[in-house]
Coordinates of C-alpha atoms in Angstrom, one line a residue:
M272 CA 41.7 -29.6 46.3
A273 CA 41.0 -28.6 42.6
T274 CA 39.3 -32.2 42.7
F275 CA 36.9 -31.5 45.5
E276 CA 35.7 -28.3 43.7
T277 CA 35.5 -30.0 40.6
L278 CA 33.3 -32.8 42.2
A279 CA 31.0 -30.5 44.1
T280 CA 30.7 -28.5 41.4
N281 CA 29.3 -30.8 39.0
A282 CA 27.3 -32.2 41.6
E283 CA 25.5 -28.5 42.5
A284 CA 25.2 -27.8 38.8
C285 CA 23.4 -31.3 38.1
I286 CA 21.4 -31.2 41.3
Y287 CA 20.0 -27.4 39.8
A288 CA 19.4 -28.8 36.8
L289 CA 17.0 -31.4 37.9
N290 CA 15.0 -29.1 40.3
D291 CA 15.0 -26.8 37.0
L292 CA 13.7 -29.5 34.9
D293 CA 11.0 -30.4 37.6
A294 CA 9.7 -26.5 37.4
N295 CA 9.9 -26.2 34.4
L296 CA 7.4 -28.8 33.7
R297 CA 5.2 -28.0 36.6
R298 CA 5.0 -24.8 35.0
S299 CA 4.5 -26.3 31.2
M300 CA 1.6 -28.2 32.5
G301 CA 0.0 -25.1 34.7
G302 CA 1.4 -25.5 37.7
D303 CA 3.7 -23.8 40.2
P304 CA 7.4 -25.4 41.2
T305 CA 7.4 -26.7 44.4
P306 CA 8.6 -24.6 47.1
W307 CA 11.9 -24.4 48.4
D308 CA 11.1 -25.0 51.9
K309 CA 8.3 -27.9 51.5
G310 CA 8.7 -31.3 49.9
Q311 CA 11.8 -33.3 48.9
R312 CA 12.6 -32.1 45.6
P313 CA 14.8 -34.0 42.1
G314 CA 17.8 -32.3 42.8
D315 CA 18.1 -33.8 46.5
R316 CA 17.5 -37.5 45.4
L317 CA 20.6 -36.8 43.5
A318 CA 22.2 -35.1 46.6
M319 CA 21.6 -38.3 48.2
A320 CA 22.5 -40.6 45.7
L321 CA 26.1 -39.1 44.9
D322 CA 27.7 -39.0 48.0
D323 CA 28.6 -42.4 48.8
A324 CA 30.7 -42.4 44.9
A325 CA 32.1 -38.9 45.8
R326 CA 33.5 -40.3 48.4
R327 CA 35.0 -43.1 46.7
V328 CA 36.2 -40.9 43.9
L329 CA 38.1 -38.6 46.2
R330 CA 39.7 -41.7 48.2
G331 CA 40.9 -43.6 44.9
I332 CA 42.3 -39.9 43.5
Q333 CA 44.0 -39.8 46.7
R334 CA 45.5 -43.2 46.6
E335 CA 46.7 -43.0 43.0
P336 CA 46.3 -39.0 42.0
E337 CA 47.9 -39.8 38.6
R338 CA 44.8 -41.1 37.6
A339 CA 42.2 -38.1 38.8
D340 CA 41.6 -37.7 35.1
E341 CA 39.8 -41.2 34.9
G342 CA 38.7 -40.8 38.1
L343 CA 36.7 -37.4 37.3
L344 CA 35.6 -39.1 34.2
A345 CA 33.7 -41.8 35.9
W346 CA 32.4 -39.3 38.6
E347 CA 31.0 -37.3 35.5
H348 CA 29.3 -41.0 33.6
F349 CA 27.8 -41.7 37.1
V350 CA 26.4 -38.5 37.8
L351 CA 25.1 -38.5 34.0
A352 CA 23.6 -42.0 35.0
R353 CA 21.6 -40.9 38.3
A354 CA 20.4 -37.5 36.6
W355 CA 18.8 -39.8 33.8
E356 CA 17.5 -42.0 36.7
I357 CA 15.7 -39.3 38.4
A358 CA 14.6 -37.3 35.2
N359 CA 13.1 -39.8 33.3
P360 CA 10.4 -40.8 35.8
L361 CA 9.5 -36.7 35.9
L362 CA 9.3 -36.7 31.9
D363 CA 7.6 -40.2 31.6
A364 CA 4.6 -38.5 33.8
C365 CA 4.3 -35.8 32.1
S366 CA 0.4 -34.9 30.6
D367 CA -0.8 -33.9 27.3
T368 CA -0.7 -30.6 28.3
A369 CA 3.3 -30.4 29.1
F370 CA 3.7 -31.8 25.7
L371 CA 1.4 -29.1 24.4
G372 CA 2.9 -26.4 26.3
R373 CA 1.5 -23.3 27.6
P374 CA 2.2 -19.5 26.8
D375 CA 5.1 -18.4 29.6
P376 CA 3.7 -15.7 31.9
R377 CA 7.2 -14.3 32.2
H378 CA 7.6 -14.2 28.6
R379 CA 4.8 -13.9 26.5
D380 CA 6.4 -14.7 22.9
R381 CA 7.4 -18.2 24.7
F382 CA 5.9 -21.5 25.1
L383 CA 6.3 -23.6 28.6
R384 CA 6.6 -27.3 26.6
Q385 CA 8.3 -30.4 27.9
S386 CA 10.9 -31.0 25.4
T387 CA 11.8 -27.3 26.2
A388 CA 12.4 -28.2 29.9
E389 CA 13.9 -31.4 28.1
A390 CA 16.5 -29.3 25.8
F391 CA 17.6 -27.1 28.9
F392 CA 18.0 -29.4 30.8
R393 CA 20.1 -31.0 28.6
R394 CA 22.0 -28.5 28.0
S395 CA 22.5 -27.9 32.1
L396 CA 24.1 -31.6 32.0
R397 CA 26.3 -31.1 28.9
L398 CA 27.9 -27.6 30.5
A399 CA 28.2 -29.3 33.9
L400 CA 29.4 -32.9 32.5
V401 CA 31.7 -31.8 30.0
R402 CA 34.1 -34.5 30.3
A403 CA 31.0 -36.4 29.9
H404 CA 29.9 -34.9 26.5
P405 CA 33.2 -34.2 24.9
Q406 CA 32.2 -33.8 21.2
E407 CA 28.5 -32.5 21.9
T408 CA 30.2 -30.1 23.8
K409 CA 32.6 -28.8 20.9
E410 CA 29.8 -29.0 18.4
S411 CA 27.6 -27.2 20.3
Q412 CA 29.6 -24.3 21.2

């Protein structure tokens, strides 16, 4: 059961990270985040991309439980790759205003920038996918 919870927790954290990246990039360009009840978010695309892979990992672990750690490591690398496949076009599509940034209306002492949004995204992935980032996680603590 812990394996299923691990897969679900990893996926959910990365889905939220992608949605936060999208919202932060939109804010950095002066826009508003996509409303929760309208449109498809990047996290939704990730959820669809992970469905079959999660089933394969769980079937593999069910057949060979002694290889659960290998399965979870492969899962995290797969999730990481899919998350970046979705995130890179978002980052590439940013305008100059996102690069330069703008004051954060919620926190006057901070700026919203593309680089900050990407840094938050990288950190979220690193925290969610610990097996896929072993050295980075230890060094950043």
